[in-house]
Amino acid sequence: AIPDASEDDLGRDVDLPLTAHQAPYSITSECYRQLRANFELSGSAKSYKAVLITSGDAGEGKTSVAVNLAVTFVAKNQKVLLVDANFRRPSLQTIFAGTYAADSNFGLSSLLMGRCGYEAIRPSGIEGLDVIDSGPMPSNPAELLASPQMKKLVKEQRKIYDYVIIDSPPLLLVSDAKVLAKVVDATILVFNAAATRRGAAARAIYELRVVGANVVGCVLLAVRAMEGGYFHKQFKSYRRYQKKLAYSVQKTAHSVQ
């Protein structure tokens, strides 16, 4: 579960997809580290090198989860390739605009169509994290993602990177995510506490199971704490813990000086 931005004092003035990078001591970042730990300890995590992040509908936060999860992996000195497979509404070229390749023709679509090679892989600006932007909008997105070239890309890059994380279009709107779910080792499904309806969540899980996707877990994003509830207590405890930690660090630094 990832808290709503309003619940996190340290994460309010940062870009949500880059919270784990820009506000590493925030409770939101800690929740992403818990997600990373849960994934790594999920039994067969060592074989789950290619991971799909998807959601039922648009705007539920899957890109934020994909980017922040990638950032937590590189924080452990692991090498990650983040792939934008959402041809219709790409995001990574905006999130990592500072190092965006001048030639917008370099991207996933152009790579899969043979119009460019692995020069489509570019640095994100965060050490250890590389990116493949979506590239030009193709006329046949689902067919392109189901092509042998996509399978070859994932197979080859999982030998080079510790993790290949793919950000996909919404599962219930287009078929692209179902196609990608068969290419990767594991799928993580994102729900939004403020937007996802129970029926849509159940339908998304059902659609993935029908195609034989390996759904290893779900993320609930934008969680608001209710007074007296579990998350309210957790968030308060984390804030107190961080304050004590900050005080101890300051006290140690003062004594050293």
Coordinates of C-alpha atoms in Angstrom, one line a residue:
A1 CA 0.0 0.0 0.0
I2 CA 1.3 3.4 -1.0
P3 CA 0.0 6.5 0.8
D4 CA -1.8 9.4 -0.8
A5 CA 0.6 12.4 -1.4
S6 CA -1.4 14.4 1.2
E7 CA -0.4 11.9 3.9
D8 CA 3.4 12.5 3.3
D9 CA 4.9 15.7 4.6
L10 CA 8.3 15.0 2.9
G11 CA 6.8 13.9 -0.4
R12 CA 4.5 16.8 -1.1
D13 CA 6.8 19.0 -3.2
V14 CA 8.3 16.3 -5.4
D15 CA 7.3 14.6 -8.7
L16 CA 5.2 11.6 -7.7
P17 CA 6.9 9.2 -10.2
L18 CA 10.3 10.2 -8.7
T19 CA 9.4 10.3 -5.0
A20 CA 11.8 7.5 -4.1
H21 CA 14.6 9.4 -5.8
Q22 CA 13.8 13.0 -4.7
A23 CA 12.5 12.2 -1.2
P24 CA 14.2 9.0 -0.1
Y25 CA 13.3 9.5 3.6
S26 CA 9.6 10.0 3.0
I27 CA 7.0 7.4 4.1
T28 CA 6.0 7.0 0.5
S29 CA 9.6 6.0 -0.4
E30 CA 9.7 3.6 2.5
C31 CA 6.5 2.0 1.2
Y32 CA 8.1 1.5 -2.2
R33 CA 11.1 -0.1 -0.5
Q34 CA 8.6 -2.5 1.2
L35 CA 7.2 -3.3 -2.2
R36 CA 10.7 -4.0 -3.4
A37 CA 11.4 -6.2 -0.4
N38 CA 8.1 -8.1 -0.8
F39 CA 8.9 -8.7 -4.4
E40 CA 12.5 -9.9 -3.8
L41 CA 11.3 -12.2 -1.0
S42 CA 8.4 -13.7 -2.9
G43 CA 10.1 -17.1 -3.4
S44 CA 11.1 -17.1 -7.0
A45 CA 12.0 -13.5 -7.3
K46 CA 15.5 -14.3 -8.7
S47 CA 13.8 -15.6 -11.8
Y48 CA 11.4 -12.7 -12.0
K49 CA 13.8 -10.4 -14.0
A50 CA 11.3 -9.1 -16.5
V51 CA 8.3 -7.4 -14.7
L52 CA 5.2 -5.8 -16.2
I53 CA 3.4 -3.0 -14.3
T54 CA -0.2 -2.5 -15.4
S55 CA -3.6 -1.3 -14.1
G56 CA -7.2 -1.7 -15.1
D57 CA -7.8 1.9 -16.2
A58 CA -5.9 5.0 -17.1
G59 CA -4.7 7.4 -14.4
E60 CA -4.5 4.8 -11.6
G61 CA -0.7 5.4 -11.0
K62 CA 1.0 2.4 -12.7
T63 CA 3.8 4.7 -14.2
S64 CA 4.5 6.1 -10.7
V65 CA 4.8 2.6 -9.4
A66 CA 7.0 1.4 -12.3
V67 CA 9.4 4.3 -11.9
N68 CA 9.6 4.3 -8.1
L69 CA 10.1 0.6 -8.0
A70 CA 12.9 0.9 -10.5
V71 CA 14.5 3.6 -8.4
T72 CA 14.5 1.5 -5.3
F73 CA 16.2 -1.3 -7.2
V74 CA 19.0 1.0 -8.4
A75 CA 19.4 2.3 -4.9
K76 CA 20.7 -1.3 -4.1
N77 CA 23.3 -1.0 -6.9
Q78 CA 21.2 -3.1 -9.2
K79 CA 21.0 -2.2 -12.9
V80 CA 17.5 -1.6 -14.3
L81 CA 16.0 -1.0 -17.7
L82 CA 12.7 0.8 -17.7
V83 CA 10.6 0.4 -20.9
D84 CA 7.7 2.6 -21.9
A85 CA 5.3 0.2 -23.8
N86 CA 2.4 2.7 -23.6
F87 CA 2.4 3.9 -27.2
R88 CA -0.8 5.8 -26.9
R89 CA 0.0 7.8 -23.8
P90 CA 3.8 7.6 -23.2
S91 CA 5.2 9.1 -20.0
L92 CA 8.9 8.3 -19.5
Q93 CA 10.1 10.9 -22.1
T94 CA 8.5 13.6 -19.9
I95 CA 9.5 12.2 -16.6
F96 CA 13.1 11.9 -17.7
A97 CA 13.1 14.9 -20.0
G98 CA 16.5 16.2 -18.9
T99 CA 18.3 13.5 -20.8
Y100 CA 15.7 12.9 -23.5
A101 CA 17.3 11.9 -26.8
A102 CA 17.1 14.7 -29.4
D103 CA 15.9 12.2 -32.0
S104 CA 12.4 11.2 -31.0
N105 CA 12.4 8.4 -33.6
F106 CA 14.6 6.4 -31.2
G107 CA 12.2 4.4 -29.1
L108 CA 10.5 1.0 -28.5
S109 CA 8.3 1.1 -31.6
S110 CA 11.2 2.0 -34.0
L111 CA 13.4 -0.6 -32.3
L112 CA 10.7 -3.3 -32.8
M113 CA 10.2 -2.3 -36.4
G114 CA 13.9 -2.5 -37.1
R115 CA 14.3 1.2 -37.7
C116 CA 17.0 1.5 -35.0
G117 CA 19.0 -0.7 -32.8
Y118 CA 19.8 -0.7 -29.1
E119 CA 20.8 2.9 -29.4
A120 CA 17.2 3.4 -28.3
I121 CA 18.4 2.6 -24.8
R122 CA 19.4 5.9 -23.1
P123 CA 20.4 6.9 -19.6
S124 CA 17.7 8.3 -17.4
G125 CA 19.9 10.6 -15.4
I126 CA 19.8 8.3 -12.4
E127 CA 22.8 6.1 -12.1
G128 CA 22.0 2.4 -12.9
L129 CA 18.7 3.2 -14.5
D130 CA 18.3 3.2 -18.3
V131 CA 15.2 3.9 -20.3
I132 CA 13.6 3.0 -23.6
D133 CA 11.0 5.6 -24.6
S134 CA 7.9 4.6 -26.5
G135 CA 8.9 6.0 -29.8
P136 CA 6.5 7.0 -32.6
M137 CA 3.0 5.8 -32.4
P138 CA 2.7 2.6 -34.5
S139 CA -0.4 1.6 -36.4
N140 CA -0.5 -1.9 -34.8
P141 CA 0.6 -1.6 -31.1
A142 CA -0.7 -5.0 -29.9
E143 CA 0.7 -6.9 -32.8
L144 CA 4.1 -5.1 -32.4
L145 CA 4.3 -6.0 -28.7
A146 CA 3.4 -9.6 -29.5
S147 CA 6.2 -9.8 -32.2
P148 CA 9.3 -12.0 -31.9
Q149 CA 11.3 -8.8 -31.7
M150 CA 9.7 -7.9 -28.4
K151 CA 10.4 -11.3 -27.0
K152 CA 14.0 -11.1 -28.2
L153 CA 14.4 -7.6 -26.6
V154 CA 13.3 -8.9 -23.2
K155 CA 15.3 -12.1 -23.5
E156 CA 18.5 -10.2 -24.4
Q157 CA 18.2 -7.3 -22.0
R158 CA 17.4 -9.6 -19.0
K159 CA 20.9 -11.0 -19.4
I160 CA 22.4 -7.5 -19.1
Y161 CA 20.2 -5.9 -16.5
D162 CA 19.1 -7.1 -13.1
Y163 CA 15.6 -6.1 -13.9
V164 CA 13.6 -5.1 -17.0
I165 CA 10.5 -3.2 -15.9
I166 CA 7.8 -2.5 -18.5
D167 CA 5.2 0.2 -18.1
S168 CA 2.1 -0.9 -20.1
P169 CA -1.2 0.7 -21.2
P170 CA -4.3 0.0 -19.1
L171 CA -5.4 -3.6 -19.1
L172 CA -9.2 -3.1 -19.5
L173 CA -8.9 -0.5 -22.3
V174 CA -6.6 -2.2 -24.8
S175 CA -5.2 -5.6 -25.3
D176 CA -1.5 -4.6 -25.1
A177 CA -1.0 -5.5 -21.5
K178 CA -2.4 -9.0 -22.0
V179 CA 0.1 -9.5 -24.8
L180 CA 3.0 -8.2 -22.6
A181 CA 2.0 -10.4 -19.7
K182 CA 2.9 -13.4 -21.7
V183 CA 6.4 -12.0 -22.5
V184 CA 7.5 -11.1 -19.0
D185 CA 8.2 -13.3 -15.9
A186 CA 5.9 -11.6 -13.5
T187 CA 3.0 -9.0 -13.5
I188 CA 2.2 -6.4 -10.8
L189 CA -1.3 -5.0 -10.9
V190 CA -1.9 -1.4 -9.6
F191 CA -5.1 -0.3 -8.1
N192 CA -6.0 3.3 -6.9
A193 CA -7.8 3.7 -3.6
A194 CA -9.5 6.8 -4.8
A195 CA -10.4 5.7 -8.3
T196 CA -10.5 1.9 -8.8
R197 CA -13.9 0.3 -8.3
R198 CA -14.1 -3.2 -6.7
G199 CA -15.7 -4.6 -9.9
A200 CA -12.9 -3.2 -12.1
A201 CA -10.2 -4.6 -9.8
A202 CA -11.8 -8.1 -9.9
R203 CA -12.2 -7.9 -13.6
A204 CA -8.5 -6.9 -14.1
I205 CA -7.3 -9.9 -12.1
Y206 CA -9.7 -12.2 -14.0
E207 CA -8.5 -10.9 -17.4
L208 CA -4.9 -11.6 -16.5
R209 CA -5.6 -15.0 -15.1
V210 CA -7.5 -15.9 -18.3
V211 CA -4.4 -15.4 -20.4
G212 CA -2.2 -17.2 -17.9
A213 CA -0.3 -14.2 -16.6
N214 CA 1.9 -14.7 -13.5
V215 CA 0.4 -12.1 -11.2
V216 CA 2.7 -11.9 -8.3
G217 CA 1.0 -9.1 -6.4
C218 CA -1.0 -5.9 -6.3
V219 CA -0.2 -2.4 -5.2
L220 CA -2.9 -0.1 -3.7
L221 CA -2.0 3.5 -4.5
A222 CA -3.2 6.8 -2.9
V223 CA -4.2 5.3 0.4
R224 CA -5.7 7.8 2.8
A225 CA -5.5 7.0 6.5
M226 CA -8.7 6.8 8.5
E227 CA -8.7 8.1 12.1
G228 CA -7.9 5.1 14.3
G229 CA -7.2 2.8 11.4
Y230 CA -4.1 0.7 10.7
F231 CA -2.6 3.2 8.2
H232 CA -3.2 6.2 10.5
K233 CA -1.3 4.4 13.2
Q234 CA 1.4 3.3 10.8
F235 CA 2.0 6.7 9.3
K236 CA 2.2 8.4 12.7
S237 CA 4.6 5.8 14.0
Y238 CA 6.8 6.2 10.9
R239 CA 6.9 10.0 11.4
R240 CA 7.9 9.6 15.1
Y241 CA 10.6 7.0 14.1
Q242 CA 12.1 9.3 11.5
K243 CA 12.2 12.3 13.9
K244 CA 14.1 10.1 16.5
L245 CA 16.4 8.9 13.7
A246 CA 17.1 12.5 12.5
Y247 CA 17.8 13.6 16.1
S248 CA 20.2 10.7 16.7
V249 CA 22.1 11.6 13.4
Q250 CA 22.3 15.2 14.4
K251 CA 23.5 14.4 17.9
T252 CA 26.2 12.0 16.5
A253 CA 27.4 14.6 14.1
H254 CA 27.6 17.3 16.8
S255 CA 29.6 15.0 19.1
V256 CA 32.0 14.2 16.3
Q257 CA 32.6 17.9 15.6

